[in-house]
PDB file of C-alpha atoms in Angstrom:
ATOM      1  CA  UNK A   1      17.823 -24.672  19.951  1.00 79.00           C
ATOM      2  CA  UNK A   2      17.466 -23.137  23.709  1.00 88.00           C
ATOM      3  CA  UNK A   3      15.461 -20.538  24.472  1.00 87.00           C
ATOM      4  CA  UNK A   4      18.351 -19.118  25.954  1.00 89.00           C
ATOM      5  CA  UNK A   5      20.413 -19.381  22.768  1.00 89.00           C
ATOM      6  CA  UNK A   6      17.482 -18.187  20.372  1.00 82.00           C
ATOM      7  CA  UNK A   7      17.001 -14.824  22.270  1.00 81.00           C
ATOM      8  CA  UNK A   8      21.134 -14.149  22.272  1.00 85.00           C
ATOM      9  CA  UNK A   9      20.936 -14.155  18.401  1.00 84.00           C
ATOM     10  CA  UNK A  10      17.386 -12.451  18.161  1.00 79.00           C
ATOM     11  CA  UNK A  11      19.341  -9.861  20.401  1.00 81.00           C
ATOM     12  CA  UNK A  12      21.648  -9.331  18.141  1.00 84.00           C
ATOM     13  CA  UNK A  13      19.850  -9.151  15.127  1.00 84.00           C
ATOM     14  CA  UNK A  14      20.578  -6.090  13.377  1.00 85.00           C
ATOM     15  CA  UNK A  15      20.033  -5.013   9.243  1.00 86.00           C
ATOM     16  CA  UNK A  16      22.423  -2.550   8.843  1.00 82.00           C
ATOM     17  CA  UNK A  17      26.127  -1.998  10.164  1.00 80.00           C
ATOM     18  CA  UNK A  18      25.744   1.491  12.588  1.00 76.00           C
ATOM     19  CA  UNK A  19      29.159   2.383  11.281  1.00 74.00           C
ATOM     20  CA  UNK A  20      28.254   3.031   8.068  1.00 71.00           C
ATOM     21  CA  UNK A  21      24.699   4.372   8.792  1.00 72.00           C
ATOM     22  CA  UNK A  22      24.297   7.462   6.836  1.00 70.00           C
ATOM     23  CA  UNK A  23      21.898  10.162   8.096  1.00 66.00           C
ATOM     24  CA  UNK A  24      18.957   8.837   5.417  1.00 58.00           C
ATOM     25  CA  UNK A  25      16.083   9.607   7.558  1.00 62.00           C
ATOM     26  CA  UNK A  26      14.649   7.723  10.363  1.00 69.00           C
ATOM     27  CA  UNK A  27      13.821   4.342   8.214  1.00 75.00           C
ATOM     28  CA  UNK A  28      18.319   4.320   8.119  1.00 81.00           C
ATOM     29  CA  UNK A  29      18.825   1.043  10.479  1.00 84.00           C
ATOM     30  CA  UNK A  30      16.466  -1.080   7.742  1.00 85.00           C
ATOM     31  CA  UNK A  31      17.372   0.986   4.575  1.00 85.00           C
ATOM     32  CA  UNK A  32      19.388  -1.695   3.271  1.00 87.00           C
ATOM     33  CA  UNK A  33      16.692  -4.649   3.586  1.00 89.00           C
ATOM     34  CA  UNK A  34      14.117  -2.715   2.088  1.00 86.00           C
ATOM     35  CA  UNK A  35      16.103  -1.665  -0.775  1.00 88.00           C
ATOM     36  CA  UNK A  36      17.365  -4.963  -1.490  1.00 90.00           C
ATOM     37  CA  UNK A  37      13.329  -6.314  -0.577  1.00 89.00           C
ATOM     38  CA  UNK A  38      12.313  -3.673  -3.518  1.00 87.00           C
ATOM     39  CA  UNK A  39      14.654  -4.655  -5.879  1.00 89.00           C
ATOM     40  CA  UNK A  40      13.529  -8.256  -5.432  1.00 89.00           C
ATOM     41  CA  UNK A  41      10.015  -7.466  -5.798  1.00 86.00           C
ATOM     42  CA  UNK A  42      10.528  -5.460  -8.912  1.00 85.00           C
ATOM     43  CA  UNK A  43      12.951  -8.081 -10.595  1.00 87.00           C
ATOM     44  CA  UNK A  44      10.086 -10.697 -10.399  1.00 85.00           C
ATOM     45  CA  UNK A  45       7.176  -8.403 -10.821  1.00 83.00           C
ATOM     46  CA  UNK A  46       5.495  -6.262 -13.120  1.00 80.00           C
ATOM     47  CA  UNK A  47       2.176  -4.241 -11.626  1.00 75.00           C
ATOM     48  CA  UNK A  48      -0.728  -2.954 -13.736  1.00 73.00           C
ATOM     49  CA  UNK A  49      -1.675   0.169 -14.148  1.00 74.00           C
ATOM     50  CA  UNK A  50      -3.119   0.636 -10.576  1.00 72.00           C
ATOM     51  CA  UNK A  51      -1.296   0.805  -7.449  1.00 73.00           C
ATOM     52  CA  UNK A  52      -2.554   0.566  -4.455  1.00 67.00           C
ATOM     53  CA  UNK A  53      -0.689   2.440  -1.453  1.00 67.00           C
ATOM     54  CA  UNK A  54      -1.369   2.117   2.153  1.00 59.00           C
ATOM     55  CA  UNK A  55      -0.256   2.300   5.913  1.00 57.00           C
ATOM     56  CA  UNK A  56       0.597  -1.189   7.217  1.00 55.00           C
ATOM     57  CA  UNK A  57       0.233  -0.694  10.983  1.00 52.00           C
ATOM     58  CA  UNK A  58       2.559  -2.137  13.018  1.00 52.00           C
ATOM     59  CA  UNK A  59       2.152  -2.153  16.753  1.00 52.00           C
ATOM     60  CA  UNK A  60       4.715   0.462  18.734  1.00 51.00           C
ATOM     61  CA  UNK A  61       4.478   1.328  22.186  1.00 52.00           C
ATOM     62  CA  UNK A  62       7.810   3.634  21.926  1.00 55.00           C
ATOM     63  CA  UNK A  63       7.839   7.370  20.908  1.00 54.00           C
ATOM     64  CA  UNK A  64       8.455   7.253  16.738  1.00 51.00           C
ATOM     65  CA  UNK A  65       7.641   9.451  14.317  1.00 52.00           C
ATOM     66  CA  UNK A  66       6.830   9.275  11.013  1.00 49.00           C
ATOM     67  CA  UNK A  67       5.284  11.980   8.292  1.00 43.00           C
ATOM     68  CA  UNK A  68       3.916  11.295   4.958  1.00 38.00           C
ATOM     69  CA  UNK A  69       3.345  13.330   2.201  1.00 36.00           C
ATOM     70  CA  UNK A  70       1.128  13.078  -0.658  1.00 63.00           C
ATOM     71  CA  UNK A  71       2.821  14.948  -3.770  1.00 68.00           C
ATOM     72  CA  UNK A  72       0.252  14.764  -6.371  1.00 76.00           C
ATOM     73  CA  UNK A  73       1.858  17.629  -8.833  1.00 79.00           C
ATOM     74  CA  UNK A  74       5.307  15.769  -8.407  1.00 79.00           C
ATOM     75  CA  UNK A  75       3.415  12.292  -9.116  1.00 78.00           C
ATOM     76  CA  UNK A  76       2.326  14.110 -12.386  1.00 80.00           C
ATOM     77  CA  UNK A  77       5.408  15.329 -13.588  1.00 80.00           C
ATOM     78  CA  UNK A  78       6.140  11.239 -13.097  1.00 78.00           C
ATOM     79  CA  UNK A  79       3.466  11.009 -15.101  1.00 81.00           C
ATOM     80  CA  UNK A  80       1.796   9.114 -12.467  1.00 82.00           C
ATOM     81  CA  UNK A  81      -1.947   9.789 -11.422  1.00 86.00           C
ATOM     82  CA  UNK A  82      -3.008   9.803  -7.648  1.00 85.00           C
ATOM     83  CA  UNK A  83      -6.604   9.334  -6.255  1.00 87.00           C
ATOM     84  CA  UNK A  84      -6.974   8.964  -2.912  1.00 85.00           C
ATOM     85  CA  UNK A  85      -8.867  10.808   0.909  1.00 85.00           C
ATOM     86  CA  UNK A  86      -7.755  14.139   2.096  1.00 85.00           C
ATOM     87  CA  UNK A  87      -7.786  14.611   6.193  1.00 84.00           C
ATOM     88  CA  UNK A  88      -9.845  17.858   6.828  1.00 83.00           C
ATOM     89  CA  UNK A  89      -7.443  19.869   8.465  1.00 84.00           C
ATOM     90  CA  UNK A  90      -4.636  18.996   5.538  1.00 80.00           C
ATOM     91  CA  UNK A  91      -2.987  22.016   4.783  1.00 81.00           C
ATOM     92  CA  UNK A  92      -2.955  24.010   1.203  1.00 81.00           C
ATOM     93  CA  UNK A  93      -6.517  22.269   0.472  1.00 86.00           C
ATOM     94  CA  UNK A  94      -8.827  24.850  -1.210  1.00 88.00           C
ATOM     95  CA  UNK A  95     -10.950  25.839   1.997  1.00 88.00           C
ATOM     96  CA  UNK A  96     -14.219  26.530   0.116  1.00 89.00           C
ATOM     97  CA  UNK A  97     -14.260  22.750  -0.639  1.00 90.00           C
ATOM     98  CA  UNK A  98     -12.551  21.561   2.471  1.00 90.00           C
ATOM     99  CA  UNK A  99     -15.327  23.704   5.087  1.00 88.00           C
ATOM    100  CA  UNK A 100     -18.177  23.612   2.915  1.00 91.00           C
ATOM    101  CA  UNK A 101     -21.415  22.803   4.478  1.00 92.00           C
ATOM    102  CA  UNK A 102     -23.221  20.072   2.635  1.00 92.00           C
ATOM    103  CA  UNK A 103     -26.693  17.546   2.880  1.00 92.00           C
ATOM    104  CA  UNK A 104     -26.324  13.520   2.543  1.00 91.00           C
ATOM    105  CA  UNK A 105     -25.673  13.139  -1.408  1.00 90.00           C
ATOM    106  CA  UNK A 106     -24.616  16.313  -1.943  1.00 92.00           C
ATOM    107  CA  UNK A 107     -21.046  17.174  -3.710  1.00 93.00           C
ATOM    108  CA  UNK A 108     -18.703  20.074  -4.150  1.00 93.00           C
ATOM    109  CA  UNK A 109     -15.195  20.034  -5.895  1.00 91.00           C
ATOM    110  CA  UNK A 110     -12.491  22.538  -7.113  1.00 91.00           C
ATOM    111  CA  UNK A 111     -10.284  21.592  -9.790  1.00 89.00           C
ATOM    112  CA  UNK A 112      -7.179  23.756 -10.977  1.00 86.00           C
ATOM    113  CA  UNK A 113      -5.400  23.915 -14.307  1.00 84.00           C
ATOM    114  CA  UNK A 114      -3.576  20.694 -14.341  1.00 83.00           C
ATOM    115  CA  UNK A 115      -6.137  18.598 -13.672  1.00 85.00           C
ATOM    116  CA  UNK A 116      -5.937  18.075  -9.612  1.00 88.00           C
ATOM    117  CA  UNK A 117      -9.294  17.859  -8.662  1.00 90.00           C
ATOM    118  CA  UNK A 118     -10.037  18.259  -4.591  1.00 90.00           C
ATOM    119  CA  UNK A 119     -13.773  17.093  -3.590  1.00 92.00           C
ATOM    120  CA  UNK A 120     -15.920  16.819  -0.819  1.00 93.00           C
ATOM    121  CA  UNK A 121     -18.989  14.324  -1.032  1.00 93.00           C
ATOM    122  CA  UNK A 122     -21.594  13.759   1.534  1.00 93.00           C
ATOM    123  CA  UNK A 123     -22.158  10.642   2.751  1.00 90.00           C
ATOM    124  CA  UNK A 124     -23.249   8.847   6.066  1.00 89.00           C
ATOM    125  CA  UNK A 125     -19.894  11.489   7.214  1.00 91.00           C
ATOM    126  CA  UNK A 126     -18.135  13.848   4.790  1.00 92.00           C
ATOM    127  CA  UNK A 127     -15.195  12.649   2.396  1.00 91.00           C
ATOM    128  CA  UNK A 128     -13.060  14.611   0.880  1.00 91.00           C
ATOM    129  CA  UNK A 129     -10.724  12.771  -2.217  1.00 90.00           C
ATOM    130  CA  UNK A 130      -7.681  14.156  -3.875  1.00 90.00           C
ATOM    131  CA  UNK A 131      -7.792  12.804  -7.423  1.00 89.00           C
ATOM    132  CA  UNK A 132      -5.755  14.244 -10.640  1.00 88.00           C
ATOM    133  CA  UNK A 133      -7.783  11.567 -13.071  1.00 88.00           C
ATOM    134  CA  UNK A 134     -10.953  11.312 -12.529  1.00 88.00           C
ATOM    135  CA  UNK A 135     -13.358  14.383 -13.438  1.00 88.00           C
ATOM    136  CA  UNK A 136     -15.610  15.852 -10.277  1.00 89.00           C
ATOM    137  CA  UNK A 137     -18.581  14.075 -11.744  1.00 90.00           C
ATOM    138  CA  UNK A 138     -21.314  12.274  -9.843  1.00 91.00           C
ATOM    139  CA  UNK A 139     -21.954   8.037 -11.311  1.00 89.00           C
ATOM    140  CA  UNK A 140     -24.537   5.800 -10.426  1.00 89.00           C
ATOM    141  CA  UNK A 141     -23.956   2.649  -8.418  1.00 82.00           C
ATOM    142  CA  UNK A 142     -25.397  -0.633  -8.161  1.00 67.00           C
ATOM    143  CA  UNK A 143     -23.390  -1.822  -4.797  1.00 58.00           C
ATOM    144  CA  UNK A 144     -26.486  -2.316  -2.833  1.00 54.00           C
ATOM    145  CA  UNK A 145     -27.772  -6.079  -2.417  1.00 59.00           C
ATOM    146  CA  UNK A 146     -31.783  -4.701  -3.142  1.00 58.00           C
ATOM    147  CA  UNK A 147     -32.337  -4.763  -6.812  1.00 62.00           C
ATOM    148  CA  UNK A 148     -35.323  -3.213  -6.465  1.00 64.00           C
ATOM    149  CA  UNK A 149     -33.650  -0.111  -4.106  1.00 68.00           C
ATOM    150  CA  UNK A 150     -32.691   3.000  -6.517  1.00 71.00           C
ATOM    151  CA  UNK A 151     -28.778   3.303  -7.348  1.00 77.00           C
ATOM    152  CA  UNK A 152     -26.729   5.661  -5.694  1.00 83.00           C
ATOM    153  CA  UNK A 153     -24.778   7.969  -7.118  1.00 90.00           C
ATOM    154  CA  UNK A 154     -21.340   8.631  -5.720  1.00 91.00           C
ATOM    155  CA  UNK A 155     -18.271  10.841  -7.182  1.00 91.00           C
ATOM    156  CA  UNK A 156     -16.610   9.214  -9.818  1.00 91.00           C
ATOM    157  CA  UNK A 157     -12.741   9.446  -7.496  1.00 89.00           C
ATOM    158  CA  UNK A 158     -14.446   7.808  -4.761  1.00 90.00           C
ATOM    159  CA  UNK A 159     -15.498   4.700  -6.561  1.00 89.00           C
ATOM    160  CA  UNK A 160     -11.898   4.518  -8.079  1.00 87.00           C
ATOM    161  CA  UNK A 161     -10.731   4.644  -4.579  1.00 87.00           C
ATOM    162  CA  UNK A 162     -13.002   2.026  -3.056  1.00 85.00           C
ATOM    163  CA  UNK A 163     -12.224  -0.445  -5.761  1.00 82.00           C
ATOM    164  CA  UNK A 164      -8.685  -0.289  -5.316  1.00 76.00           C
ATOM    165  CA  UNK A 165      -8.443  -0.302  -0.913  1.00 74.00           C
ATOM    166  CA  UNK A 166     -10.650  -3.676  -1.363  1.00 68.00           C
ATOM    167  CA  UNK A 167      -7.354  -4.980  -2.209  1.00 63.00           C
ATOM    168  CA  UNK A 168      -5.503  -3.633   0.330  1.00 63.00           C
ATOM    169  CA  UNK A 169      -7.917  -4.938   3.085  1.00 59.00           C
ATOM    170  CA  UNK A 170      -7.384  -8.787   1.485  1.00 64.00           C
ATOM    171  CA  UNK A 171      -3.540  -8.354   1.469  1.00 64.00           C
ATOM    172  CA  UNK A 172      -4.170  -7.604   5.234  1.00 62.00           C
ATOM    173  CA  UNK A 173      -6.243 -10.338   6.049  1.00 66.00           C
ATOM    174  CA  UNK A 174      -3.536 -12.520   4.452  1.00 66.00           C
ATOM    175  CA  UNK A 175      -0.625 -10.913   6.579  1.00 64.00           C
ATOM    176  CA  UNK A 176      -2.652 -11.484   9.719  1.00 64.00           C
ATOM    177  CA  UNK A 177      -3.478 -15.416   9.560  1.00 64.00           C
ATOM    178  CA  UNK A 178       0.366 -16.055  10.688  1.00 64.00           C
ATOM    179  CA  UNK A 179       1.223 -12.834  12.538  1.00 66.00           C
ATOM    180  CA  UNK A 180       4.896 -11.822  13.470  1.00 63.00           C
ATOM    181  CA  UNK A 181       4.591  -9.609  15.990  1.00 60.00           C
ATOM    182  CA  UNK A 182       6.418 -10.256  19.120  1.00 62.00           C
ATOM    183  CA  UNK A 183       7.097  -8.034  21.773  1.00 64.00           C
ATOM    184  CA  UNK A 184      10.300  -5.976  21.010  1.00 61.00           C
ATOM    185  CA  UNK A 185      12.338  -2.876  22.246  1.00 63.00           C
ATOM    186  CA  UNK A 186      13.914  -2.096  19.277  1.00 78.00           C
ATOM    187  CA  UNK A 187      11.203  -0.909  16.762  1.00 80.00           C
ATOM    188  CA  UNK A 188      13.450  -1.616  14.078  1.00 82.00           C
ATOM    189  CA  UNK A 189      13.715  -5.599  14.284  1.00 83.00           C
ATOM    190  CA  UNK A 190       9.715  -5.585  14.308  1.00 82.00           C
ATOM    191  CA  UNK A 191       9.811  -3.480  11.226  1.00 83.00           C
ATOM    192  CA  UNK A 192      12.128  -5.711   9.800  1.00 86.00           C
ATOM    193  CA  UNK A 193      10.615  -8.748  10.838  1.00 84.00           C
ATOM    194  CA  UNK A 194       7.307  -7.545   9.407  1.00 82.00           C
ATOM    195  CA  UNK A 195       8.626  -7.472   6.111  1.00 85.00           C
ATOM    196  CA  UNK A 196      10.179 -10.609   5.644  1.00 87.00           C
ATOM    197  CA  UNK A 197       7.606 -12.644   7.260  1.00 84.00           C
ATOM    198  CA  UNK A 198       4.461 -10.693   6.830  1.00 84.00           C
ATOM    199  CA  UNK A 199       4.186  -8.494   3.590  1.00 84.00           C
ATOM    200  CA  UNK A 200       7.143 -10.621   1.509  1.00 88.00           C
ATOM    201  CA  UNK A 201       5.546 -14.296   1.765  1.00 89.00           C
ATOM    202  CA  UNK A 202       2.246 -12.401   0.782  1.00 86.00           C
ATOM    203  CA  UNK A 203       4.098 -11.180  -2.290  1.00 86.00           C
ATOM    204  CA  UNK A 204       5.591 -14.419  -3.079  1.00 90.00           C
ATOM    205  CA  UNK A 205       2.117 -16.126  -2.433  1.00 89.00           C
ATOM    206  CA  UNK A 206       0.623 -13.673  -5.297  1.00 87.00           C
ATOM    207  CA  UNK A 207       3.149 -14.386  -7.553  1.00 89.00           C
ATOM    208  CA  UNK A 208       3.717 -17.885  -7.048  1.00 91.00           C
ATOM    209  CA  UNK A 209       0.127 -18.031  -8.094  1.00 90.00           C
ATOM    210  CA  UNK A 210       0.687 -15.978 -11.407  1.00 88.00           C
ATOM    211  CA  UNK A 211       3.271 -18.342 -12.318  1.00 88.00           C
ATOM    212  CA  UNK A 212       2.253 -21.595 -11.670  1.00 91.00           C
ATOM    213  CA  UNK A 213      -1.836 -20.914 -12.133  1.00 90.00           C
ATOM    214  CA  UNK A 214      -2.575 -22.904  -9.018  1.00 90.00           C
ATOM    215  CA  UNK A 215      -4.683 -21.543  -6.175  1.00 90.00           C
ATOM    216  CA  UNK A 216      -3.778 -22.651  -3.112  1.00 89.00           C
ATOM    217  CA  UNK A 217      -4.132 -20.607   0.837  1.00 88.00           C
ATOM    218  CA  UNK A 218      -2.155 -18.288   2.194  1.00 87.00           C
ATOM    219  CA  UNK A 219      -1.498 -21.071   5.177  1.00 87.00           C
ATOM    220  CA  UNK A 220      -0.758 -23.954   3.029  1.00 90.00           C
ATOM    221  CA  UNK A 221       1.550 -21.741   0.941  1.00 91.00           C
ATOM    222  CA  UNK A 222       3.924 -20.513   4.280  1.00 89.00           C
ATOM    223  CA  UNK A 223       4.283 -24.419   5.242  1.00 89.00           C
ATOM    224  CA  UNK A 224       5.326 -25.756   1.775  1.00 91.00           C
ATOM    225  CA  UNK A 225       7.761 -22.478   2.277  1.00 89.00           C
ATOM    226  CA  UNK A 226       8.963 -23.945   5.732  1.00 87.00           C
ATOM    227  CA  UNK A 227       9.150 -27.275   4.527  1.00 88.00           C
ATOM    228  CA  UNK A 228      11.532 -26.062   1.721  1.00 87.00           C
ATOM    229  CA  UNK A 229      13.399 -24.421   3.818  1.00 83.00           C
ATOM    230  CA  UNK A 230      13.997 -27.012   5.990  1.00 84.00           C
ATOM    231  CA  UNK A 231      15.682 -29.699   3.347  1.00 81.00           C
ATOM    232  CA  UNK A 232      18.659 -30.441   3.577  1.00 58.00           C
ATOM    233  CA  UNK A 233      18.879 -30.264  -0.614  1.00 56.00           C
ATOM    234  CA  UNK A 234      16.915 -27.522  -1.735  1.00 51.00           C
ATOM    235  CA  UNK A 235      18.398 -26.744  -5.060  1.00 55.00           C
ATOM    236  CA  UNK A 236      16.371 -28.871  -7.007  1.00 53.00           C
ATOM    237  CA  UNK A 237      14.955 -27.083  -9.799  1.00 53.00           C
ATOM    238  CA  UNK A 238      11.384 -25.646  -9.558  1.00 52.00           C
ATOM    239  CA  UNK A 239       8.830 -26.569 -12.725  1.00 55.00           C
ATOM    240  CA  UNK A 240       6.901 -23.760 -14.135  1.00 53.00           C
ATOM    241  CA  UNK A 241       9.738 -20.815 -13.202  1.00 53.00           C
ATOM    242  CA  UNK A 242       7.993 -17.261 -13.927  1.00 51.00           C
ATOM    243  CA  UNK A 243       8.718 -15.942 -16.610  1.00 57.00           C
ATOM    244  CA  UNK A 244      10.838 -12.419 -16.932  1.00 58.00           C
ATOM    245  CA  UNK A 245       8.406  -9.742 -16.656  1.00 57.00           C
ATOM    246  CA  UNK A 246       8.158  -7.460 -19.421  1.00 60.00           C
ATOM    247  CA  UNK A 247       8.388  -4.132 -19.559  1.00 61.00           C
ATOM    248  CA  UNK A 248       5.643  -2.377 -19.699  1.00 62.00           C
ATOM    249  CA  UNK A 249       4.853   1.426 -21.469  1.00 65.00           C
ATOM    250  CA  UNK A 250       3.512   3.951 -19.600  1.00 60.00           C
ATOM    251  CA  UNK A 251       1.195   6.432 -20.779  1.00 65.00           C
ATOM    252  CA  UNK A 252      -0.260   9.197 -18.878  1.00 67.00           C
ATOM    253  CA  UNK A 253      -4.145   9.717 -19.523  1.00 70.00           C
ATOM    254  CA  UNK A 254      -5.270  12.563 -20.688  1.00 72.00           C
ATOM    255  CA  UNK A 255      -8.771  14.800 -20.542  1.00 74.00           C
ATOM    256  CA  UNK A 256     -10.456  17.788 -20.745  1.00 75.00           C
ATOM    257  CA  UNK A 257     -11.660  19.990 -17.720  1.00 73.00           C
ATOM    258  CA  UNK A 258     -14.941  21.385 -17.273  1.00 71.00           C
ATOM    259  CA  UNK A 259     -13.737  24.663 -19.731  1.00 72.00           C
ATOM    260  CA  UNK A 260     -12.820  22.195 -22.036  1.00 74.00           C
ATOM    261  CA  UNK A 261      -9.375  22.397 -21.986  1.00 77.00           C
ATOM    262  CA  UNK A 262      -6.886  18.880 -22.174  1.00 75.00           C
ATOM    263  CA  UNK A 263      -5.082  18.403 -18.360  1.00 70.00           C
ATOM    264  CA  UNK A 264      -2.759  15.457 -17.801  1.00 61.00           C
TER     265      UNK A 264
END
């Protein structure tokens, strides 16, 4: 194929038809591939109890906006639990935690009657975690390479959180061995492009693994996808299919606050 002929169809490359676009926010002119991308994902996959959510930066030169909110007394009528940092200038954020002045160690938290507890912890900087499981309690830590160095104690939400971005950071890594990302004036095609060649073969990778038990790198895993691709006669079967993911039962933890009283 020309180069010609390849940017005429990349030109032309569009997700959704504009005559139908309803006003569904500012994501409208990919709505449709990342519906039909999470239906996929959830057809063939079944995630733990933990859930890690994060920006995925994509570069933009272009004026584009945006906003995200975090809901965490919506994610609990869900009967989903959220942990995760708190900008300081975030708005309806107790301001006797959020402005409190505090020495290296140091913690202070505020935590109202259904269990959403807002702290600040001093560390090298301040951080300040939205969490509604985890109790404002401080936990030792062993994370430091010197066995004979004391452990450090950190809030118990903070640890959560750390646990769970060190799996974010890998899926990144992963995306960013065979990067996408062309110059493009429409900031929709990148988007798009992004998630079929970037975050979707890192899903597939993960759960290719899962169901076949073989390890094998990122790299080797998008050629054999090329190379499948490129057959003439792909419909051959594939040994060791996954299996249909079962459902799985959620159940909201529960605990008691510092009075002693159960919150969700």
């Amino acid at each position: 194929m020309s180069r010609n002929r390849f940017e005429a169809l990349l030109s032309n490359l569009h997700f959704a038809k504009n005559e139908a676009i309803e006003d569904n926010g500012r994501l409208r002119k990919v709505l449709p591939l990342v519906e039909k991308l999470t239906a996929t994902y959830q057809k063939v996959f079944s995630p733990g109890a933990d859930i890690v959510i994060d920006e995925t930066m994509v570069p933009w030169r272009g004026r584009l906006v945006f906003r995200h909110y975090e809901l965490a007394q919506k994610n609990l009528n869900c009967k989903t639990h959220v942990v995760g940092t708190v900008r300081y200038n975030k708005n309806n954020m107790p301001a006797e935690v959020m402005s409190h002045p505090l020495k290296k160690g140091e913690m202070v938290a505020k935590e109202d009657q259904n269990g959403i507890v807002v702290l600040k912890w001093r560390d090298v900087r301040d951080v300040r975690t939205l969490s509604t499981k985890h109790e404002p309690v401080m936990v030792p830590t062993t994370d430091s390479k010197s066995k004979a160095r004391a452990s450090k104690l950190k809030p118990l939400a903070v640890m959560a959180y750390n646990i769970g971005k060190s799996g974010i950071d890998r899926s990144d890594q992963m995306v960013s061995y065979a990067t996408n990302i062309r110059k493009s004036i429409k900031w929709y095609r990148k988007l798009a492009l992004h998630l079929l060649l970037g975050t979707s073969v890192v899903n597939a990778h993960i759960v290719f693994q899962k169901a076949t038990n073989i390890k094998i790198h990122i790299r080797t895993f998008r050629e054999m996808l090329v190379k499948v691709w490129l057959e003439e006669d792909n419909s051959t079967p594939v040994q060791n299919k996954a299996k249909k993911p079962r459902k799985t039962i959620h159940h909201l933890e529960v605990r008691n606050n510092q009075q002693g009283n159960p919150v969700r």
